[in-house]
């Protein structure tokens, strides 16, 4: 494989002392890391270096999977063998720390289970008193409330742990609540993400046997997405370096977008002064986007003042024609959504090359992405327009899941099973038949009948005992099986590719069930199903955070609608960034309760990071721009009944600052 000079330097520098690789968007950093690791193993094979002596941290499991596969391929080519590669750790920081806590010489957490963020919130709400939630005092009076403030309490717990805030600096009631939460998860043998890392760092500092083990085993540490590490993660990295590991950090300060979770951009900005001596290599070449997208994105990033000096450069990865970049103003949000849907339908089948050397193909639905600052607030007009136009789409995370016909139908099934009476009253057999028949599930009358008979039979088995076959997941899977629901049987009159979309949404619902069962698995069947029905009715639609990442690796052939945060690490031939209004993007400071209504700002060093600035928002805009390969369309429209949403965003003005941006549609392609 041919590499640029800067990529060659980076590849051959990994493992030769501390190294900082500044990787601009689309610069091929995954390839550089995988080739660099293969080069390192080949270079130091005679010195006894083994794969187990290398640790590589990634930000997500998805990124870890991609890096593992690439390392496997490069090592096979460079070494002729992949023997021992399974012993190299490639994964998230919390995954690595969990391995430490559950391996010799530590055994304390061997039987503990890990809580995802959603499962942690479910635990806090289920045990609202024991978790400390309902006893947390507000600085100006009152306490936090079950269901309503559990997400806020999670933020408090995370900040206190990740910032290593001493409990004696907090209000007494807050400190006591946190102690209660920590006792609760220990009692139930759970670990949350922050606690995993905190416990691992504490063990590395205090357990001599562990320090000796790590000192012998780790010779090289590689950290991807270094710009997003928080103080606790940085403490782990520092400890491993002190034990003798050379450091290679890879990142781009222009893509620091998780400061609201505690990411500290100063880590990457000050790395060379904290880990001297350090070699710095910049990967400036963008192999993803056309030259004009690169120019525009670079100009936007350079408006920020607190950044490393660099200049993203184009490799002409994609061609450019007038009209490939647009900045549009529409009359209102419905008109904006209608324009987007028309644009996507009109571009279906356009000739496209993924790379200059690959054969041409036609654009399909999944080649388009709609990236929003807030899906909850702005996706409605767009999804309505797509539905009317027959455009298949999926919404990232759990956003909009409960507005889909198939999930509404499944929810009614659980209401029926538990005899749950929500705001609209109980579900009769007649209502159930109507829901299943109209749920976009591709079932006929006989299939609906079999489904109803199955649910009636299972309902008769519900008692005040723990019965595994009556857990929500077996019931859900049994219903799909009894009705014979298959992707290929979905009625295409609902639109092209609907079968894929329906199955994708059913998969997300299955994940929701798994999250709920993880916390309620010891409940009696009658209590469990009643609690689950209540959760589906009152909490589930808004329970998952907007930027939640689902675990599915398969994406249907459908337009992707997601937040800009969710788009990190992804790319598409055509990207739309609509709703560029003042007070939406850059976003207005949120109202309502925040963590600073619970803990004093001065108790948390660097509390300003969690508040966010215009520069933070501009980094997020830059990330959105650089997801586009060939076509990039930004737009805005006023919200006429909202005084705060009637003016254009400053970011759209920054985007239109070059001659290549058209502000009206060009003449249609033949």
Coordinates of C-alpha atoms in Angstrom, one line a residue, residues 6-445:
X6 CA 3.9 12.0 6.8
X7 CA 2.2 8.6 7.1
X8 CA 5.5 6.8 6.5
X9 CA 7.1 8.9 9.3
X10 CA 4.3 8.1 11.6
X11 CA 4.3 4.4 10.9
X12 CA 8.0 4.0 11.5
X13 CA 7.9 6.3 14.6
X14 CA 5.4 4.2 16.6
X15 CA 7.3 2.6 19.5
X16 CA 10.4 4.8 19.2
X17 CA 9.7 7.0 22.3
X18 CA 6.7 9.2 23.0
X19 CA 4.8 10.2 19.9
X20 CA 1.9 12.6 19.2
X21 CA 0.1 12.1 15.9
X22 CA -2.1 15.0 14.9
X23 CA -4.6 13.4 12.5
X24 CA -6.9 15.7 10.6
X25 CA -10.3 14.4 9.5
X26 CA -10.1 11.7 6.9
X27 CA -6.3 11.4 7.2
X28 CA -6.3 7.5 7.4
X29 CA -5.2 7.3 11.0
X30 CA -6.6 3.7 11.4
X31 CA -4.4 2.5 8.6
X32 CA -1.4 4.3 10.1
X33 CA -2.0 2.8 13.5
X34 CA -2.4 -0.7 12.1
X35 CA 0.6 -0.5 9.8
X36 CA 2.6 1.1 12.6
X37 CA 1.8 -1.7 15.0
X38 CA 2.8 -4.3 12.4
X39 CA 6.0 -2.4 11.7
X40 CA 6.8 -2.2 15.4
X41 CA 6.2 -6.0 16.0
X42 CA 8.4 -6.8 13.0
X43 CA 11.1 -4.3 14.0
X44 CA 11.4 -5.5 17.6
X45 CA 10.6 -9.2 17.1
X46 CA 14.3 -10.0 17.8
X47 CA 14.1 -8.1 21.0
X48 CA 11.4 -10.3 22.3
X49 CA 8.4 -8.0 21.7
X50 CA 5.1 -9.8 21.6
X51 CA 1.6 -8.7 20.7
X52 CA 0.7 -8.9 24.4
X53 CA 3.2 -6.1 25.2
X54 CA 1.1 -3.6 23.2
X55 CA -2.1 -2.0 24.4
X56 CA -4.3 0.1 22.1
X57 CA -7.1 2.2 23.4
X58 CA -10.0 3.2 21.2
X59 CA -13.0 5.4 22.0
X60 CA -15.8 2.9 21.0
X61 CA -16.2 -0.8 20.5
X62 CA -17.0 -0.2 16.9
X63 CA -13.6 1.6 16.4
X64 CA -11.9 -1.3 18.2
X65 CA -13.4 -3.8 15.9
X66 CA -12.2 -1.9 12.8
X67 CA -8.7 -1.4 14.2
X68 CA -8.4 -5.1 15.2
X69 CA -9.4 -6.3 11.8
X70 CA -6.9 -3.9 10.1
X71 CA -4.1 -4.9 12.5
X72 CA -4.7 -8.5 11.8
X73 CA -4.4 -7.9 8.0
X74 CA -1.3 -5.8 8.3
X75 CA 0.5 -8.2 10.7
X76 CA -0.3 -11.1 8.5
X77 CA 1.3 -9.3 5.5
X78 CA 4.3 -8.0 7.5
X79 CA 5.0 -11.0 9.7
X80 CA 3.5 -13.8 7.7
X81 CA 1.6 -14.9 10.8
X82 CA -0.9 -13.7 13.3
X83 CA 0.2 -15.9 16.1
X84 CA -0.3 -14.3 19.5
X85 CA -2.4 -11.4 18.1
X86 CA -5.4 -12.4 20.4
X87 CA -3.2 -11.4 23.4
X88 CA -2.9 -7.8 22.2
X89 CA -5.5 -5.6 23.9
X90 CA -7.4 -3.4 21.5
X91 CA -10.5 -1.8 22.9
X92 CA -12.0 0.8 25.2
X93 CA -10.3 2.1 28.3
X94 CA -13.1 0.9 30.6
X95 CA -12.9 -2.5 28.9
X96 CA -9.2 -2.7 29.7
X97 CA -9.7 -1.6 33.3
X98 CA -12.4 -4.2 33.8
X99 CA -9.9 -6.9 32.6
X100 CA -7.4 -5.6 35.2
X101 CA -10.0 -5.7 38.0
X102 CA -11.1 -9.3 37.1
X103 CA -7.6 -10.8 36.6
X104 CA -4.7 -11.8 38.8
X105 CA -3.6 -10.4 41.2
X106 CA -7.0 -8.7 41.7
X107 CA -10.1 -10.8 42.1
X108 CA -12.5 -8.5 44.0
X109 CA -14.7 -7.7 41.0
X110 CA -14.6 -11.1 39.3
X111 CA -18.4 -11.7 39.5
X112 CA -19.4 -8.1 38.9
X113 CA -21.5 -7.0 35.9
X114 CA -21.0 -3.7 34.0
X115 CA -23.8 -1.2 33.8
X116 CA -24.3 0.7 30.6
X117 CA -25.4 4.4 31.1
X118 CA -29.0 3.4 30.5
X119 CA -28.9 0.4 32.9
X120 CA -27.3 2.7 35.5
X121 CA -30.2 5.1 35.2
X122 CA -32.7 2.2 35.5
X123 CA -30.9 1.0 38.6
X124 CA -31.0 4.5 40.1
X125 CA -34.7 4.9 39.5
X126 CA -35.7 1.4 40.6
X127 CA -33.9 1.9 43.9
X128 CA -34.5 5.6 44.1
X129 CA -34.1 5.7 47.9
X130 CA -31.2 3.4 48.3
X131 CA -29.3 4.9 45.4
X132 CA -29.5 8.3 47.1
X133 CA -31.5 9.9 44.3
X134 CA -34.4 11.2 46.2
X135 CA -32.3 12.4 49.1
X136 CA -30.0 14.6 47.0
X137 CA -30.5 18.2 48.1
X138 CA -30.6 21.1 45.7
X139 CA -28.4 24.1 46.6
X140 CA -31.5 26.4 46.8
X141 CA -33.9 23.9 48.5
X142 CA -35.8 20.8 47.5
X143 CA -34.5 17.4 46.3
X144 CA -34.1 15.4 43.1
X145 CA -37.1 13.4 41.9
X146 CA -37.4 9.8 40.8
X147 CA -37.6 9.3 37.0
X148 CA -37.4 13.1 36.4
X149 CA -33.9 13.8 37.7
X150 CA -32.2 10.5 37.5
X151 CA -30.2 11.5 34.4
X152 CA -29.0 14.6 36.2
X153 CA -28.0 12.5 39.2
X154 CA -26.0 10.3 36.8
X155 CA -24.1 13.4 35.6
X156 CA -23.3 14.4 39.2
X157 CA -22.0 10.9 39.9
X158 CA -19.9 10.9 36.8
X159 CA -18.4 14.3 37.4
X160 CA -17.5 13.6 41.0
X161 CA -15.8 10.3 40.1
X162 CA -14.0 11.3 36.9
X163 CA -12.8 14.6 38.3
X164 CA -11.7 12.9 41.5
X165 CA -13.7 15.5 43.5
X166 CA -13.2 14.9 47.3
X167 CA -16.6 14.2 48.9
X168 CA -15.8 16.7 51.7
X169 CA -15.9 19.5 49.2
X170 CA -19.6 18.7 48.4
X171 CA -22.7 19.5 50.4
X172 CA -23.2 16.9 53.1
X173 CA -26.4 15.6 51.7
X174 CA -24.8 15.1 48.2
X175 CA -21.8 13.3 49.7
X176 CA -24.1 11.0 51.7
X177 CA -26.2 10.2 48.6
X178 CA -23.1 9.3 46.6
X179 CA -21.9 7.0 49.3
X180 CA -25.3 5.3 49.3
X181 CA -25.1 4.9 45.5
X182 CA -21.6 3.4 45.7
X183 CA -22.8 1.0 48.5
X184 CA -25.8 0.0 46.4
X185 CA -23.9 -1.0 43.2
X186 CA -21.4 -2.8 45.3
X187 CA -24.1 -4.8 47.1
X188 CA -25.7 -5.8 43.8
X189 CA -22.2 -6.5 42.3
X190 CA -22.4 -3.8 39.6
X191 CA -19.8 -1.5 38.2
X192 CA -20.5 1.6 36.1
X193 CA -18.0 3.0 33.6
X194 CA -16.5 5.7 35.8
X195 CA -16.2 3.4 38.8
X196 CA -14.4 0.8 36.7
X197 CA -11.6 3.3 35.7
X198 CA -11.4 4.9 39.1
X199 CA -11.0 1.5 40.8
X200 CA -8.4 0.4 38.3
X201 CA -6.3 3.6 38.7
X202 CA -6.5 3.2 42.5
X203 CA -5.3 -0.4 42.3
X204 CA -2.4 0.5 39.9
X205 CA -1.3 3.1 42.4
X206 CA -1.6 1.0 45.5
X207 CA -1.2 -2.7 44.7
X208 CA 2.5 -3.6 44.3
X209 CA 1.9 -6.9 42.6
X210 CA -0.2 -5.3 40.0
X211 CA 2.4 -2.6 39.3
X212 CA 5.0 -5.3 38.9
X213 CA 2.8 -7.3 36.5
X214 CA 2.1 -4.2 34.3
X215 CA 5.7 -3.1 34.4
X216 CA 6.7 -6.4 32.9
X217 CA 3.9 -6.8 30.4
X218 CA 3.3 -3.4 28.8
X219 CA 6.0 -1.8 26.7
X220 CA 3.9 0.3 24.3
X221 CA 0.6 2.2 24.8
X222 CA -1.4 3.6 21.9
X223 CA -4.3 5.9 22.5
X224 CA -6.7 6.8 19.7
X225 CA -9.1 9.8 19.9
X226 CA -6.8 11.3 22.6
X227 CA -8.6 14.6 22.4
X228 CA -11.6 13.1 24.1
X229 CA -10.0 11.6 27.2
X230 CA -11.1 13.0 30.6
X231 CA -9.0 13.6 33.7
X232 CA -9.6 10.1 35.1
X233 CA -8.6 8.4 31.8
X234 CA -5.6 10.6 31.6
X235 CA -4.6 9.5 35.1
X236 CA -4.6 5.9 33.9
X237 CA -2.6 6.7 30.8
X238 CA 0.0 8.6 33.0
X239 CA 0.3 5.7 35.4
X240 CA 0.9 3.2 32.6
X241 CA 3.6 5.5 31.2
X242 CA 5.3 5.8 34.6
X243 CA 5.5 2.0 34.7
X244 CA 7.6 2.1 31.5
X245 CA 5.2 2.2 28.5
X246 CA 6.1 4.4 25.6
X247 CA 3.1 6.5 24.5
X248 CA 1.7 7.1 21.1
X249 CA -1.4 9.4 21.2
X250 CA -3.5 10.0 18.1
X251 CA -6.1 12.7 17.8
X252 CA -7.3 16.1 16.5
X253 CA -8.1 18.9 18.8
X254 CA -10.5 20.3 16.2
X255 CA -12.7 17.2 16.8
X256 CA -13.0 17.6 20.6
X257 CA -16.8 17.3 21.0
X258 CA -17.4 15.6 24.3
X259 CA -16.4 18.3 26.7
X260 CA -19.9 18.1 28.2
X261 CA -18.9 14.6 29.3
X262 CA -15.6 15.8 30.8
X263 CA -13.2 15.6 27.8
X264 CA -10.4 18.0 28.3
X265 CA -8.9 19.5 25.1
X266 CA -5.9 20.7 27.1
X267 CA -4.7 17.0 27.3
X268 CA -3.9 17.0 23.6
X269 CA -2.8 20.7 23.5
X270 CA -0.2 20.2 26.2
X271 CA 0.9 16.7 25.6
X272 CA 4.4 17.5 24.3
X273 CA 5.2 19.6 27.4
X274 CA 3.9 16.9 29.8
X275 CA 5.6 13.8 28.3
X276 CA 9.0 15.1 27.2
X277 CA 10.7 14.2 24.9
X278 CA 7.9 13.9 22.3
X279 CA 8.0 13.6 18.6
X280 CA 5.1 15.3 16.8
X281 CA 3.9 14.3 13.4
X282 CA 1.0 15.9 11.6
X283 CA -1.2 13.9 9.1
X284 CA -2.7 16.8 7.2
X285 CA -3.9 15.0 4.1
X286 CA -7.7 14.4 3.8
X287 CA -8.5 11.2 1.8
X288 CA -12.2 11.5 2.3
X289 CA -13.7 14.7 0.8
X290 CA -13.5 16.8 -2.3
X291 CA -11.2 19.9 -2.2
X292 CA -14.0 22.4 -1.6
X293 CA -15.3 20.5 1.5
X294 CA -11.8 20.5 2.8
X295 CA -11.3 24.2 2.1
X296 CA -14.6 25.2 3.8
X297 CA -14.1 22.9 6.8
X298 CA -10.6 24.1 7.3
X299 CA -11.7 27.8 7.2
X300 CA -14.4 27.0 9.8
X301 CA -11.9 25.3 12.2
X302 CA -9.3 28.1 11.8
X303 CA -11.8 30.5 13.4
X304 CA -11.1 28.9 16.7
X305 CA -8.1 30.4 18.6
X306 CA -7.3 27.7 21.2
X307 CA -6.0 25.0 18.8
X308 CA -2.9 23.3 17.5
X309 CA -1.3 24.9 14.4
X310 CA -2.0 22.7 11.3
X311 CA -3.6 22.9 7.9
X312 CA -5.8 20.2 6.5
X313 CA -5.0 19.6 2.8
X314 CA -7.0 18.0 0.0
X315 CA -5.9 14.9 -1.9
X316 CA -8.8 15.4 -4.4
X317 CA -10.4 12.2 -3.1
X318 CA -13.7 13.2 -4.8
X319 CA -14.4 15.5 -7.8
X320 CA -16.2 18.8 -7.4
X321 CA -18.9 20.4 -9.5
X322 CA -20.9 23.6 -9.0
X323 CA -23.9 22.7 -6.8
X324 CA -22.1 19.9 -4.8
X325 CA -22.0 22.4 -1.9
X326 CA -25.2 24.4 -1.1
X327 CA -26.3 26.9 1.5
X328 CA -30.0 27.2 1.4
X329 CA -32.6 29.4 3.1
X330 CA -36.2 28.1 3.1
X331 CA -39.5 29.8 4.1
X332 CA -40.2 27.6 7.1
X333 CA -39.2 24.2 8.6
X334 CA -41.8 22.3 6.5
X335 CA -40.4 23.8 3.4
X336 CA -36.9 23.0 4.5
X337 CA -37.9 19.3 5.1
X338 CA -39.7 19.2 1.7
X339 CA -36.6 20.5 0.0
X340 CA -34.4 17.9 1.7
X341 CA -36.7 15.0 0.7
X342 CA -37.0 16.2 -2.9
X343 CA -33.2 16.6 -3.1
X344 CA -32.6 13.1 -1.9
X345 CA -35.2 11.5 -4.2
X346 CA -33.8 13.5 -7.1
X347 CA -30.2 12.3 -6.4
X348 CA -31.1 8.6 -6.2
X349 CA -29.0 6.7 -8.8
X350 CA -26.6 9.6 -9.4
X351 CA -23.2 8.2 -10.6
X352 CA -20.7 8.0 -7.7
X353 CA -17.3 6.5 -7.1
X354 CA -16.3 5.6 -3.5
X355 CA -12.7 6.1 -4.5
X356 CA -11.1 7.2 -7.8
X357 CA -10.0 3.7 -8.6
X358 CA -13.2 1.9 -7.9
X359 CA -16.0 1.5 -10.5
X360 CA -18.9 3.8 -10.6
X361 CA -22.2 3.0 -8.9
X362 CA -25.5 4.7 -8.2
X363 CA -26.3 6.5 -5.0
X364 CA -28.7 4.6 -2.7
X365 CA -30.7 5.7 0.4
X366 CA -27.9 4.8 2.9
X367 CA -25.5 7.2 1.1
X368 CA -27.4 10.1 2.7
X369 CA -27.2 11.4 6.2
X370 CA -29.1 14.2 8.0
X371 CA -27.0 15.5 10.9
X372 CA -28.8 17.6 13.5
X373 CA -27.8 19.5 16.6
X374 CA -30.9 18.1 18.3
X375 CA -32.9 15.2 16.8
X376 CA -35.6 15.5 19.5
X377 CA -36.3 19.1 18.6
X378 CA -35.8 19.2 14.9
X379 CA -36.3 15.8 13.3
X380 CA -40.1 15.9 13.2
X381 CA -40.7 17.9 10.0
X382 CA -38.0 15.9 8.2
X383 CA -39.3 12.5 9.2
X384 CA -42.9 13.6 8.3
X385 CA -41.6 14.6 4.8
X386 CA -39.7 11.4 4.3
X387 CA -42.8 9.3 5.3
X388 CA -45.0 11.2 2.9
X389 CA -42.4 10.8 0.1
X390 CA -41.8 7.1 0.7
X391 CA -38.2 7.6 1.7
X392 CA -36.9 4.8 4.0
X393 CA -35.1 6.3 7.0
X394 CA -33.8 5.3 10.5
X395 CA -33.3 7.7 13.4
X396 CA -30.1 7.2 15.4
X397 CA -30.4 5.9 18.9
X398 CA -33.8 5.5 20.4
X399 CA -35.0 8.9 19.1
X400 CA -38.4 8.6 17.4
X401 CA -38.5 4.8 18.0
X402 CA -41.9 4.9 19.7
X403 CA -43.4 7.0 16.9
X404 CA -43.0 4.1 14.4
X405 CA -46.1 1.9 13.7
X406 CA -44.2 -1.4 14.5
X407 CA -43.0 -0.4 17.9
X408 CA -46.4 1.1 18.8
X409 CA -48.0 -2.2 18.0
X410 CA -45.4 -4.2 20.1
X411 CA -46.0 -1.8 23.0
X412 CA -49.7 -2.5 22.9
X413 CA -48.9 -6.2 23.1
X414 CA -47.1 -5.7 26.5
X415 CA -50.0 -3.5 27.7
X416 CA -52.3 -6.4 26.9
X417 CA -50.1 -8.9 28.6
X418 CA -50.0 -7.0 31.9
X419 CA -53.5 -5.7 31.7
X420 CA -52.0 -2.2 31.9
X421 CA -54.3 0.8 31.7
X422 CA -52.4 3.7 30.4
X423 CA -53.8 7.2 29.7
X424 CA -56.0 5.8 26.9
X425 CA -57.4 3.0 29.1
X426 CA -56.8 -0.8 28.9
X427 CA -56.1 -2.8 25.7
X428 CA -58.9 -5.0 24.6
X429 CA -58.6 -8.0 22.3
X430 CA -60.1 -5.9 19.5
X431 CA -57.6 -3.1 20.0
X432 CA -54.8 -5.6 20.0
X433 CA -55.9 -7.1 16.6
X434 CA -56.1 -3.6 15.1
X435 CA -52.7 -2.7 16.4
X436 CA -50.9 -5.8 15.0
X437 CA -52.8 -5.5 11.7
X438 CA -51.8 -1.9 11.3
X439 CA -48.3 -2.1 12.7
X440 CA -46.3 -2.2 9.4
X441 CA -45.3 -5.8 10.4
X442 CA -46.3 -7.5 7.1
X443 CA -48.7 -9.9 8.7
X444 CA -52.1 -11.2 7.4
X445 CA -55.2 -12.0 9.4

